[in-house]
Short mmCIF file of the C-alpha atoms (twelve columns), coordinates in Angstrom:
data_MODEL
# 
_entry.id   MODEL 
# 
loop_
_atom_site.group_PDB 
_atom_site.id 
_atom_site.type_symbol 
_atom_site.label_atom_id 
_atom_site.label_alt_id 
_atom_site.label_comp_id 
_atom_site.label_asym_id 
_atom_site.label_seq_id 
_atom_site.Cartn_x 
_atom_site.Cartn_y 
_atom_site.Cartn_z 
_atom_site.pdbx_PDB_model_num 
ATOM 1   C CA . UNK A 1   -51.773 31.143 -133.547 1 
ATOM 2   C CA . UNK A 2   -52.962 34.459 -132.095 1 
ATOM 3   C CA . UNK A 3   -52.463 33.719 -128.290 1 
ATOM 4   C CA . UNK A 4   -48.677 33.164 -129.361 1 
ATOM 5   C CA . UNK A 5   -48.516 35.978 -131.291 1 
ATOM 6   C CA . UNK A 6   -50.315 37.834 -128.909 1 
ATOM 7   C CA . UNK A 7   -47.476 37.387 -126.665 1 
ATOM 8   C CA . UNK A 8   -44.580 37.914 -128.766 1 
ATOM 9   C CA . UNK A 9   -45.933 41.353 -129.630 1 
ATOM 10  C CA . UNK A 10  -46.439 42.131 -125.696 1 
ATOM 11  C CA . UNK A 11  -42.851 40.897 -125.191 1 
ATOM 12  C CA . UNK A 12  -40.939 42.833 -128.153 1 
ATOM 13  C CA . UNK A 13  -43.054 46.451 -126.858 1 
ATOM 14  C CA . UNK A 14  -41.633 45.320 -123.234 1 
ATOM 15  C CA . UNK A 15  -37.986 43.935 -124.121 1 
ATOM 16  C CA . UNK A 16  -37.306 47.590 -126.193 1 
ATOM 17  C CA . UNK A 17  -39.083 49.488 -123.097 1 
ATOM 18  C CA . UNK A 18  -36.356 47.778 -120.776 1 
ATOM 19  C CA . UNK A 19  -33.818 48.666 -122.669 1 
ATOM 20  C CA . UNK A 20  -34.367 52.225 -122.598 1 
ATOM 21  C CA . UNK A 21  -34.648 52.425 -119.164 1 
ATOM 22  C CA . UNK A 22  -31.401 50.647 -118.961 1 
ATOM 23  C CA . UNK A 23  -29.763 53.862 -121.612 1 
ATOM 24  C CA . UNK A 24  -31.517 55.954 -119.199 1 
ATOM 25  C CA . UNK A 25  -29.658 54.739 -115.877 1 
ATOM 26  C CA . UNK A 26  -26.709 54.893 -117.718 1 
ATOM 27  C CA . UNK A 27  -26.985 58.884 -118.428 1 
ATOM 28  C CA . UNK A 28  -28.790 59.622 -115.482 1 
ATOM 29  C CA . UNK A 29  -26.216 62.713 -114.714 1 
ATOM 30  C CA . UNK A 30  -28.100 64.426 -117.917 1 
ATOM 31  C CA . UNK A 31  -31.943 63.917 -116.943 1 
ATOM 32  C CA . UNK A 32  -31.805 66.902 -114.836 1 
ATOM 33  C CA . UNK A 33  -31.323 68.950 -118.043 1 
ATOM 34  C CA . UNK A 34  -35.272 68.314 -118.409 1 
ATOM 35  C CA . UNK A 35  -35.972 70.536 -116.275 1 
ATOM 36  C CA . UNK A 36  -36.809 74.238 -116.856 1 
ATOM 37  C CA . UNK A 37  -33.370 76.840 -116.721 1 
ATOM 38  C CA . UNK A 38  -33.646 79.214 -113.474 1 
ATOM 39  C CA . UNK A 39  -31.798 82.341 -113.563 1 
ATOM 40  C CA . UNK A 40  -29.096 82.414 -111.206 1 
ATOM 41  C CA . UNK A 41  -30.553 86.010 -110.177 1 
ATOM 42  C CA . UNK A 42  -33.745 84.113 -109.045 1 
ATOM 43  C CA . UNK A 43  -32.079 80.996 -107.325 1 
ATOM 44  C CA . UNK A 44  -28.525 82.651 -105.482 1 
ATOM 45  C CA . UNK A 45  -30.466 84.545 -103.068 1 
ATOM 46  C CA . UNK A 46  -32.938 82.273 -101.316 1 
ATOM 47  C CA . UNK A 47  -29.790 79.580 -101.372 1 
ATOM 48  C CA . UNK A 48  -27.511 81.958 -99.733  1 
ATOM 49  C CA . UNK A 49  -30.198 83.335 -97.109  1 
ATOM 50  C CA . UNK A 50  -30.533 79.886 -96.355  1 
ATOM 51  C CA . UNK A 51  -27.453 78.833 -96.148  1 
ATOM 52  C CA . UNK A 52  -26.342 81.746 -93.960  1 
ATOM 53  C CA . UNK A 53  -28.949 80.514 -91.525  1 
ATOM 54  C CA . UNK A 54  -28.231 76.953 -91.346  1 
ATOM 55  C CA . UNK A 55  -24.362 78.195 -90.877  1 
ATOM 56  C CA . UNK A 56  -25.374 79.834 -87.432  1 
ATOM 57  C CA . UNK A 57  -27.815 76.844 -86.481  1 
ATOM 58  C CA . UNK A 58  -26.684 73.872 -84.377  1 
ATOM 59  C CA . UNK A 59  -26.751 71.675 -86.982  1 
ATOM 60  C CA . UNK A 60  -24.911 73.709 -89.065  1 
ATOM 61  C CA . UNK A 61  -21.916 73.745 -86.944  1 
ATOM 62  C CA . UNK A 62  -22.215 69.710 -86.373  1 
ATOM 63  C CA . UNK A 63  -22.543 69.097 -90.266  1 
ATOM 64  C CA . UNK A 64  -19.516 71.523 -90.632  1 
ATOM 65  C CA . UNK A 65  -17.789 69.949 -87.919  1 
ATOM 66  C CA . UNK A 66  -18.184 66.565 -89.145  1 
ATOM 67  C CA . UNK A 67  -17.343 67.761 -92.977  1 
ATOM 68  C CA . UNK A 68  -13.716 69.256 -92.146  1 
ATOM 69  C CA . UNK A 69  -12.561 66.418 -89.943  1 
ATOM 70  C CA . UNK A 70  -14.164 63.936 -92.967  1 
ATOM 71  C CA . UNK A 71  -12.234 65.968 -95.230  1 
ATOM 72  C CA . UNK A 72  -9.037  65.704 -93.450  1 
ATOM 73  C CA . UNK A 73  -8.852  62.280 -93.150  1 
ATOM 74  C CA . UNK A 74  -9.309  61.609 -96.520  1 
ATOM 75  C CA . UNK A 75  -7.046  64.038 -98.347  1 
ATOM 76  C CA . UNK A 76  -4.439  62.558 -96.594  1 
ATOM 77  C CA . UNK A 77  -5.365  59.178 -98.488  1 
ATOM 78  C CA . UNK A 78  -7.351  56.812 -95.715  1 
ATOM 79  C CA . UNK A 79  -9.768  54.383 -97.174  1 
ATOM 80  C CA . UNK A 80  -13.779 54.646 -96.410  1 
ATOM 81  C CA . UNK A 81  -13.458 51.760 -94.411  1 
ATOM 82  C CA . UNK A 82  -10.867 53.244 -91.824  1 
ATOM 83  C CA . UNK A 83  -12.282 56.852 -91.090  1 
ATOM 84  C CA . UNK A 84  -15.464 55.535 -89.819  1 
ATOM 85  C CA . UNK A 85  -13.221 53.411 -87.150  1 
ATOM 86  C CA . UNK A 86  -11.611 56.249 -86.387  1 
ATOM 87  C CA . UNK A 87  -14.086 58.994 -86.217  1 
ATOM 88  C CA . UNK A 88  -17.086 56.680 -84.743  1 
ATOM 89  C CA . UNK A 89  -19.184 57.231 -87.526  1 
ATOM 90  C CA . UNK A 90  -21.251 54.654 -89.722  1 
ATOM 91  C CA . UNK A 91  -19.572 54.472 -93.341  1 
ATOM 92  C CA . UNK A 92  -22.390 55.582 -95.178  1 
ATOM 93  C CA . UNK A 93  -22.464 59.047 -93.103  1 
ATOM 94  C CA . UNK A 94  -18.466 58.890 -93.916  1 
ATOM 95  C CA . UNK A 95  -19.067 58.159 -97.440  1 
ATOM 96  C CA . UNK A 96  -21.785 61.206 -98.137  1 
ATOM 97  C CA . UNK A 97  -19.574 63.833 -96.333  1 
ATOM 98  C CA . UNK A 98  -16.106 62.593 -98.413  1 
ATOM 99  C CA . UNK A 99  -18.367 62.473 -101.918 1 
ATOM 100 C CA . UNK A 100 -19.624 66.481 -100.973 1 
ATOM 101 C CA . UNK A 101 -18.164 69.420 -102.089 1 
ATOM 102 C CA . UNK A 102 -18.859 71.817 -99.465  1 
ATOM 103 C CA . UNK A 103 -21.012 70.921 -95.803  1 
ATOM 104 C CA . UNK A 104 -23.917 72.793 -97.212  1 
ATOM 105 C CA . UNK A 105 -24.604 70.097 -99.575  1 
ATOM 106 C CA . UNK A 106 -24.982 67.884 -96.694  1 
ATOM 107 C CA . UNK A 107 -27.498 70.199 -94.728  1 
ATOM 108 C CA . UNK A 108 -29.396 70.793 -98.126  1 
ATOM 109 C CA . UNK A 109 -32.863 69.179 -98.004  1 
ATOM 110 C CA . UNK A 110 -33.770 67.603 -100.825 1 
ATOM 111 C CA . UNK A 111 -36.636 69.503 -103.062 1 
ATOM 112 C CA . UNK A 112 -40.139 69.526 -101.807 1 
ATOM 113 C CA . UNK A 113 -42.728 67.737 -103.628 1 
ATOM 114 C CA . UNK A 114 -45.573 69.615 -104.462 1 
ATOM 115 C CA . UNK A 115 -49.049 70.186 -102.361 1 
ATOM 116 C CA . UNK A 116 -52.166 71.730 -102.528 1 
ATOM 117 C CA . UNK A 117 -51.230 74.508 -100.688 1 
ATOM 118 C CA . UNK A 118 -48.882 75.582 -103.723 1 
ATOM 119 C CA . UNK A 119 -52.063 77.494 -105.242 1 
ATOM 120 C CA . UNK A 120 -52.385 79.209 -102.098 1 
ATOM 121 C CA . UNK A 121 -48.308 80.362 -101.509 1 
ATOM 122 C CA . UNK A 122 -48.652 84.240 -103.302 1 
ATOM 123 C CA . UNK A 123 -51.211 84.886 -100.836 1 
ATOM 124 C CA . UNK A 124 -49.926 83.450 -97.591  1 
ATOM 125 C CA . UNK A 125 -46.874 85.520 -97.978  1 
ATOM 126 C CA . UNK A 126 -49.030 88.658 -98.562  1 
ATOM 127 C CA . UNK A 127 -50.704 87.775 -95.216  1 
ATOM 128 C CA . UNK A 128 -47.725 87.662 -93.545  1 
ATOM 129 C CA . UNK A 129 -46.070 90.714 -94.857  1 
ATOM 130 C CA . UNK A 130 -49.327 92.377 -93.945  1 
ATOM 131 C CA . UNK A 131 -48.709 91.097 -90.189  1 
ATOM 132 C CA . UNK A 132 -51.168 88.257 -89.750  1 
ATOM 133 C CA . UNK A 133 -48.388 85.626 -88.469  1 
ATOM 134 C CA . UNK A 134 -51.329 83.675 -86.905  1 
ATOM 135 C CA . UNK A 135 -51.140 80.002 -88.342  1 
ATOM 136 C CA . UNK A 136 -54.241 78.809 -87.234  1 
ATOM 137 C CA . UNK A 137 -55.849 82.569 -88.521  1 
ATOM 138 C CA . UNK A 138 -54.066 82.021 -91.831  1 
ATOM 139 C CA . UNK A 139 -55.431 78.910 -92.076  1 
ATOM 140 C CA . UNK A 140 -58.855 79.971 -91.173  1 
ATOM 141 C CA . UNK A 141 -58.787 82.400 -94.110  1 
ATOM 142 C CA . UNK A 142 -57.342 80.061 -96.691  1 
ATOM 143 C CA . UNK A 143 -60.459 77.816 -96.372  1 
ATOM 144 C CA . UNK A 144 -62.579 80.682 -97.109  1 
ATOM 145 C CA . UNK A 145 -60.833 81.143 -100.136 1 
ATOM 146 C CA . UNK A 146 -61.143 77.470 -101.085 1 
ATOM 147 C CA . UNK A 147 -58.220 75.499 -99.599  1 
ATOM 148 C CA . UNK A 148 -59.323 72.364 -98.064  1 
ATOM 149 C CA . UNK A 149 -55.990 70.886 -96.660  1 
ATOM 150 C CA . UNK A 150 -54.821 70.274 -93.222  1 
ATOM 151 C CA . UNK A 151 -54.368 73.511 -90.658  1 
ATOM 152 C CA . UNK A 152 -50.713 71.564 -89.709  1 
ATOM 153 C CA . UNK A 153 -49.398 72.193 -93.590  1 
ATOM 154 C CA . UNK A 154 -49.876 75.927 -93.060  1 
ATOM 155 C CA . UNK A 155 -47.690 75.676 -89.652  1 
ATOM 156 C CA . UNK A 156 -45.029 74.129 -91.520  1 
ATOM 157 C CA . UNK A 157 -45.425 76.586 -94.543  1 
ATOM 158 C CA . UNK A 158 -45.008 79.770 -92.528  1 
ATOM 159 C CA . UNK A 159 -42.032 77.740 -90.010  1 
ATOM 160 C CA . UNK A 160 -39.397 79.137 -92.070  1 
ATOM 161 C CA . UNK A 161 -40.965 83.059 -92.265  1 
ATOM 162 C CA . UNK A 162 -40.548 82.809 -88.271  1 
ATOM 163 C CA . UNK A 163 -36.910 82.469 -88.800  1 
ATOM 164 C CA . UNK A 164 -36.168 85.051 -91.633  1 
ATOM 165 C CA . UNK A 165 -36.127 82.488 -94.571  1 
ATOM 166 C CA . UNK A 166 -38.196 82.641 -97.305  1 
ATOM 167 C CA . UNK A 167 -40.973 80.036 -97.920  1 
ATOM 168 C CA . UNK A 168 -40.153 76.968 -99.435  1 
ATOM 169 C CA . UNK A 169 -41.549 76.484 -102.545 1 
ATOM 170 C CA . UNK A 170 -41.756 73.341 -104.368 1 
ATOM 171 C CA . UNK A 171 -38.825 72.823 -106.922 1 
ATOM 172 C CA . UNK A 172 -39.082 70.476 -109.550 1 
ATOM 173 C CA . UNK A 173 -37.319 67.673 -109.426 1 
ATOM 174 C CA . UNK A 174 -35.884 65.513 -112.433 1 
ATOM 175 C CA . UNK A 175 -37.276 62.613 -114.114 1 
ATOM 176 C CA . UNK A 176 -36.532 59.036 -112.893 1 
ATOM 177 C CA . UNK A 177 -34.412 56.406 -115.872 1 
ATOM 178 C CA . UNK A 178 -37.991 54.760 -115.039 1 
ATOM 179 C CA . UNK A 179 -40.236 57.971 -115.939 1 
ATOM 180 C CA . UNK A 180 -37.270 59.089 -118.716 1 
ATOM 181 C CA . UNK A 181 -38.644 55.351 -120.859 1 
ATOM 182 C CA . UNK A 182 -41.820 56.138 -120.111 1 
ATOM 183 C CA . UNK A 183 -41.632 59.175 -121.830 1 
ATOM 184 C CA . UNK A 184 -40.054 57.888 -124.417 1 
ATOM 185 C CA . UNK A 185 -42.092 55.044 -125.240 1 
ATOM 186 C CA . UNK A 186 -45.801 56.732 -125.088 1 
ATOM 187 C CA . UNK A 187 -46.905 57.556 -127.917 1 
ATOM 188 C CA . UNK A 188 -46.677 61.224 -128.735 1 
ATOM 189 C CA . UNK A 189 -50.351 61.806 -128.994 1 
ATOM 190 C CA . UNK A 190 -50.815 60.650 -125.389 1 
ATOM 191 C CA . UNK A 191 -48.046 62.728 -124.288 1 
ATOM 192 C CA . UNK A 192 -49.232 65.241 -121.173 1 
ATOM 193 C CA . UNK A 193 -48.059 68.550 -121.586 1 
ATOM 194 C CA . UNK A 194 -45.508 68.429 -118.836 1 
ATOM 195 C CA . UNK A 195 -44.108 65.788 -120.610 1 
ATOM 196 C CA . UNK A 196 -43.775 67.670 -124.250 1 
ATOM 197 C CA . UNK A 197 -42.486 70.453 -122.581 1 
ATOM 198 C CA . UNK A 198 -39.529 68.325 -120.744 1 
ATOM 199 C CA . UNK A 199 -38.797 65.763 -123.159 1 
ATOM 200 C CA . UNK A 200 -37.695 67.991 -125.988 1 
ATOM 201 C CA . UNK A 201 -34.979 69.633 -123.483 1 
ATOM 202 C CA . UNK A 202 -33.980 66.285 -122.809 1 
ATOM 203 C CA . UNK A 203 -33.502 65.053 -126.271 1 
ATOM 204 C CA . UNK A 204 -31.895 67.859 -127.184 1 
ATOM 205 C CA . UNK A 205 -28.667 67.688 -124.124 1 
ATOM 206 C CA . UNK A 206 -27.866 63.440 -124.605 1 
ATOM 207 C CA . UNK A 207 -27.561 62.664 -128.163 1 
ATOM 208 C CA . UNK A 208 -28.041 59.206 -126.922 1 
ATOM 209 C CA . UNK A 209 -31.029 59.389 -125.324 1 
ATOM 210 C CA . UNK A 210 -32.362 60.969 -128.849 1 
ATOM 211 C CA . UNK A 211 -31.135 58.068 -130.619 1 
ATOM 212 C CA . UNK A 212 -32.662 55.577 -128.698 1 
ATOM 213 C CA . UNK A 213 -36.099 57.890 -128.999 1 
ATOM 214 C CA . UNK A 214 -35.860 58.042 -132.758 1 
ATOM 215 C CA . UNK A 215 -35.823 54.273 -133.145 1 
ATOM 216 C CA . UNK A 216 -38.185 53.458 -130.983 1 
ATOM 217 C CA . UNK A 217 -40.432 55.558 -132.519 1 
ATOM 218 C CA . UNK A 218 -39.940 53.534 -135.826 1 
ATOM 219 C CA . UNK A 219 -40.194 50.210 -134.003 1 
ATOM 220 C CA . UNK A 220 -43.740 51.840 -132.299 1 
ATOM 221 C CA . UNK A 221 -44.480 52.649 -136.652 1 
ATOM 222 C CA . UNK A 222 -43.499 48.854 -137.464 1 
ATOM 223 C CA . UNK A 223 -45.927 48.178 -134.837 1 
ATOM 224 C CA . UNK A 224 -48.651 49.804 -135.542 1 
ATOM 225 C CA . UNK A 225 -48.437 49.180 -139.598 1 
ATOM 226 C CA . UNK A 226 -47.807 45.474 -138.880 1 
ATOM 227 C CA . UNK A 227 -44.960 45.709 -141.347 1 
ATOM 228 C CA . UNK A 228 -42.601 43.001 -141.099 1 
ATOM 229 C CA . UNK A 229 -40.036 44.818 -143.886 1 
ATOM 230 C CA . UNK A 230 -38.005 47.062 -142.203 1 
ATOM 231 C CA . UNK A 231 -36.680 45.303 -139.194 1 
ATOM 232 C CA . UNK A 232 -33.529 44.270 -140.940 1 
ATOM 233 C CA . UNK A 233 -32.389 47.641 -141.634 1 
ATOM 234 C CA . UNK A 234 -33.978 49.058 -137.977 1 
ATOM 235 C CA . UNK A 235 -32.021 46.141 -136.443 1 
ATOM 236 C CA . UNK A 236 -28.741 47.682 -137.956 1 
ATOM 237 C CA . UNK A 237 -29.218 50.586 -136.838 1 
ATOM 238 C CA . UNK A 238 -29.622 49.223 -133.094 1 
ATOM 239 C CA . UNK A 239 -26.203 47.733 -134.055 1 
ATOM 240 C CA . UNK A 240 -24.544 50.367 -135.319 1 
ATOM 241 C CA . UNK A 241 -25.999 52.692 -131.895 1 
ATOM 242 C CA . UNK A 242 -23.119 52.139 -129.726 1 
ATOM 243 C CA . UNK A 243 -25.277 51.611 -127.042 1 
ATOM 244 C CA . UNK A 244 -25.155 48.339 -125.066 1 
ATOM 245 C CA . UNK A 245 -28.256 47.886 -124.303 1 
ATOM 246 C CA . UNK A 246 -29.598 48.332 -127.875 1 
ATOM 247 C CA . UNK A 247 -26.923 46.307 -129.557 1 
ATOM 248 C CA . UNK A 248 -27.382 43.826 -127.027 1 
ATOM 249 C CA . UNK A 249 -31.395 43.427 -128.397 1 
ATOM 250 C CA . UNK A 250 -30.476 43.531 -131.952 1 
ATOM 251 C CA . UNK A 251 -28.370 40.794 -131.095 1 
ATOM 252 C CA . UNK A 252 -31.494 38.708 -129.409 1 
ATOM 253 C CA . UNK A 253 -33.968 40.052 -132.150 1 
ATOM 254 C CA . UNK A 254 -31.805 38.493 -135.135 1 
ATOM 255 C CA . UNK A 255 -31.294 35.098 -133.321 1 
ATOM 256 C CA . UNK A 256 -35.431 35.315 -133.213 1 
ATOM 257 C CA . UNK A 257 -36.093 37.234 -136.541 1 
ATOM 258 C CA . UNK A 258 -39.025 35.045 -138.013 1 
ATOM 259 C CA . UNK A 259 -40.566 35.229 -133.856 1 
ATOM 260 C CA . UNK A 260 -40.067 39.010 -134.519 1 
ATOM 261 C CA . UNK A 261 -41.846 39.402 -137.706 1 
ATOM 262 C CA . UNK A 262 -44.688 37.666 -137.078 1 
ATOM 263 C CA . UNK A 263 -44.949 39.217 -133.975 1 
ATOM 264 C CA . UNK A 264 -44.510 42.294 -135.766 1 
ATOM 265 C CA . UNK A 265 -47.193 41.525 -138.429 1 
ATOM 266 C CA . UNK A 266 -49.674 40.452 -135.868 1 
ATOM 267 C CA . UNK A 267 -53.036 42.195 -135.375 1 
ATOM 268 C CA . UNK A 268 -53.158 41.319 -131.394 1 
ATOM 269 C CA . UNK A 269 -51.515 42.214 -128.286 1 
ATOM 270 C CA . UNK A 270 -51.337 40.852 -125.225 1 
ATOM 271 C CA . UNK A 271 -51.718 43.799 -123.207 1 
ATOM 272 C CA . UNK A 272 -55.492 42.972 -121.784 1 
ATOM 273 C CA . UNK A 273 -54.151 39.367 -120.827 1 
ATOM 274 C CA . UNK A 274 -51.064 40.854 -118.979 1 
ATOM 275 C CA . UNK A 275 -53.455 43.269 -117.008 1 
ATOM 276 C CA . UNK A 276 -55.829 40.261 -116.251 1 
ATOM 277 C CA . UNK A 277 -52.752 38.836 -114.514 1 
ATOM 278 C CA . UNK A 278 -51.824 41.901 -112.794 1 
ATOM 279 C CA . UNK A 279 -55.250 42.275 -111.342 1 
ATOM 280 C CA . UNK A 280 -54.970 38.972 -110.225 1 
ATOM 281 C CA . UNK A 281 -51.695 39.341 -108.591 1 
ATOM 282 C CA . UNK A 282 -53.191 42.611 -106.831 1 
ATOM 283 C CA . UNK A 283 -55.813 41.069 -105.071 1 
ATOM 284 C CA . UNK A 284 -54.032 37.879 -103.997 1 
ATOM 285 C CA . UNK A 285 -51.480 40.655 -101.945 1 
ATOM 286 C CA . UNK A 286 -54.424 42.955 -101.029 1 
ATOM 287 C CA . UNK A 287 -56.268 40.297 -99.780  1 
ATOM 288 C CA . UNK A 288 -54.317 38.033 -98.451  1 
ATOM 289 C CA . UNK A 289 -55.239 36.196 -95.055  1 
ATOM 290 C CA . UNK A 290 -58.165 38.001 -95.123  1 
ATOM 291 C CA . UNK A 291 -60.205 35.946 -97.927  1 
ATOM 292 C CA . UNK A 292 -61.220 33.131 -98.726  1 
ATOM 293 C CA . UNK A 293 -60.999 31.636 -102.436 1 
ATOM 294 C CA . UNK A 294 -64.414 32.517 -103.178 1 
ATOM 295 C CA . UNK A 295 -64.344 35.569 -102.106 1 
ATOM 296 C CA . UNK A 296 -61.268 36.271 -104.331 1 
ATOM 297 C CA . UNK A 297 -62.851 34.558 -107.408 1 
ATOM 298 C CA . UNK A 298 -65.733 37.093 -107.053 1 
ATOM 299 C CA . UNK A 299 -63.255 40.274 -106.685 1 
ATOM 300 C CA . UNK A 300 -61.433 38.799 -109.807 1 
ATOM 301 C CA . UNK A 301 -64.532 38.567 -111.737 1 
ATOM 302 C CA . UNK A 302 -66.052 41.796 -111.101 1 
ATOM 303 C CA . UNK A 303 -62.583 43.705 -111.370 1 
ATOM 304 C CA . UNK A 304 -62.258 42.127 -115.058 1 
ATOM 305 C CA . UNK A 305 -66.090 42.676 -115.694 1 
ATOM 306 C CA . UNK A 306 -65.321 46.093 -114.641 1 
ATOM 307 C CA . UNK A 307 -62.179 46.440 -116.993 1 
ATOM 308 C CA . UNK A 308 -63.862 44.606 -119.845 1 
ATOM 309 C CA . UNK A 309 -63.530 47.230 -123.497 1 
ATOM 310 C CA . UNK A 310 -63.870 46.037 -126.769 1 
ATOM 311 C CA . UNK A 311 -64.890 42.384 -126.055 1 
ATOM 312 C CA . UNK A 312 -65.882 41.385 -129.673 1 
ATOM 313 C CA . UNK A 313 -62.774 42.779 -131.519 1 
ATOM 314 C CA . UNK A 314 -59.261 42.299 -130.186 1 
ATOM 315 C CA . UNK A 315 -57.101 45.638 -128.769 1 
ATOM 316 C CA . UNK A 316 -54.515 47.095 -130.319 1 
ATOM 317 C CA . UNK A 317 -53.150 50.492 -128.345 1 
ATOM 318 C CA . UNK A 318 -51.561 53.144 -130.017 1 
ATOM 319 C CA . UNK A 319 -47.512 53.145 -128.694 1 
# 
């Protein structure tokens, strides 16, 4: 029947995209290797202007404070549970000073996400150098030059200039296990750029992670050829992974091989049905209280006349 095979095929894309992001969690110490090198040459010195600043602040001295007595208490083998009793501190505060290295990584802020005043960075340190420490000036001339954001992100971009540090620039931060499957399971075609440029480095530091990308590329081929042949051999290779997760859905795939290959072989998907339910799901939270049932039938209706593609022939998306 195509409505159950329509679901099986849904189900095996979703069951293998779990699964990654379960091998992803598991290595997620080696997703920051995604992200572009930086030369120590170009990250010491902002990190140690910075730090020397915070060290003179007040709550540098706190965070240092707290850090050393932390420190103290557990080198001479208390548990988690007893320093916070005796300091008069919650655990979790005990717990991220004992895990830290040094009291700086405490104080360090974690990176900023990026804005639309990023474009506009170069030129507002120019400004500055030139002597225009005006914020609401600066601002003023950033809008002439096109920047339409608010005049209070320019006070907190220049906050750190009044203080000797340098401006602080966005720094990119590493992919999430969730973003890491992602990745992995779009097809290559609909890749962004960002994500052909990361991904490689990725692959390339956690062997694992490049197994489990190689077969589910071949699953995504099976897939899209509708070739029911090659799972048995693809399934021993998820066997033979040494990865729990895979092994664990070779194991559930072989118990419900013939489900698999007609899935597998089928021409449908249940993608459009699964996104009717999502839509449905939506508005019943958006709405809620607030509307009636007719007025929520109508928002369905328009929302999946709205969505509607390829009516006459059923939808089969690249993976």
């Amino acid at each position: 029947m195509p409505g159950e095979s329509d679901r099986l095929r849904f189900h095996l894309w979703q069951g293998l995209s779990r699964r990654v992001q379960d091998i992803a969690s598991t290595h997620r110490g080696r997703l920051p290797a995604a992200l572009p090198t930086v030369s120590e040459d170009d990250h010491q010195p902002v990190e140690k202007t910075t730090d020397n600043a915070a060290a003179g602040s007040r709550a540098g001295r706190h965070a240092q404070s707290l850090f050393e007595a932390v420190q103290a208490l557990t080198r001479t083998g208390r548990s988690h549970s007893s320093v916070p009793r005796e300091l008069g501190l919650d655990r979790r505060t005990v717990r991220k000073y004992a895990r830290a290295r040094t009291w700086q990584e405490v104080m360090r802020r974690p990176p900023r996400k990026p804005s639309t005043l990023d474009a506009y960075l170069g030129y507002l340190r120019q400004c500055w150098d030139e002597g225009q420490h005006s914020a609401k000036i600066l601002h003023e001339e950033l809008q002439v030059k096109g920047y339409l954001g608010h005049y209070q992100r320019v006070k907190m971009a220049v906050a750190p200039l009044r203080r000797g540090l340098p401006i602080d620039e966005p720094r990119e931060r590493p992919p999430s296990p969730r973003e890491t499957a992602r990745c992995i399971t779009t097809h290559p075609h609909r890749r962004s750029l960002h994500i052909n440029e990361r991904l490689p480095r990725l692959l390339d530091h956690c062997p694992e992670l490049k197994l489990t990308h190689d077969l589910v590329r071949r699953f995504a081929t099976m897939l899209d050829n509708r070739d029911a042949a090659p799972p048995p051999a693809w399934l021993g290779d998820l066997k033979r992974s040494g990865l729990a997760p895979l092994v664990g859905l070779a194991r559930a795939f072989h118990e419900d091989r013939y489900a698999v290959a007609q899935g597998t072989r089928s021409s449908y998907n249940s993608g459009v049905n699964e996104g009717r339910i999502t839509d449905v799901k939506l508005q019943k939270r958006i709405m809620a209280v607030r509307a009636g049932v007719r007025l929520l039938r109508h928002r369905v209706v328009l929302i999946a006349h709205l969505r509607r593609r390829h009516a006459d022939r059923p939808t089969v998306s690249p993976r």
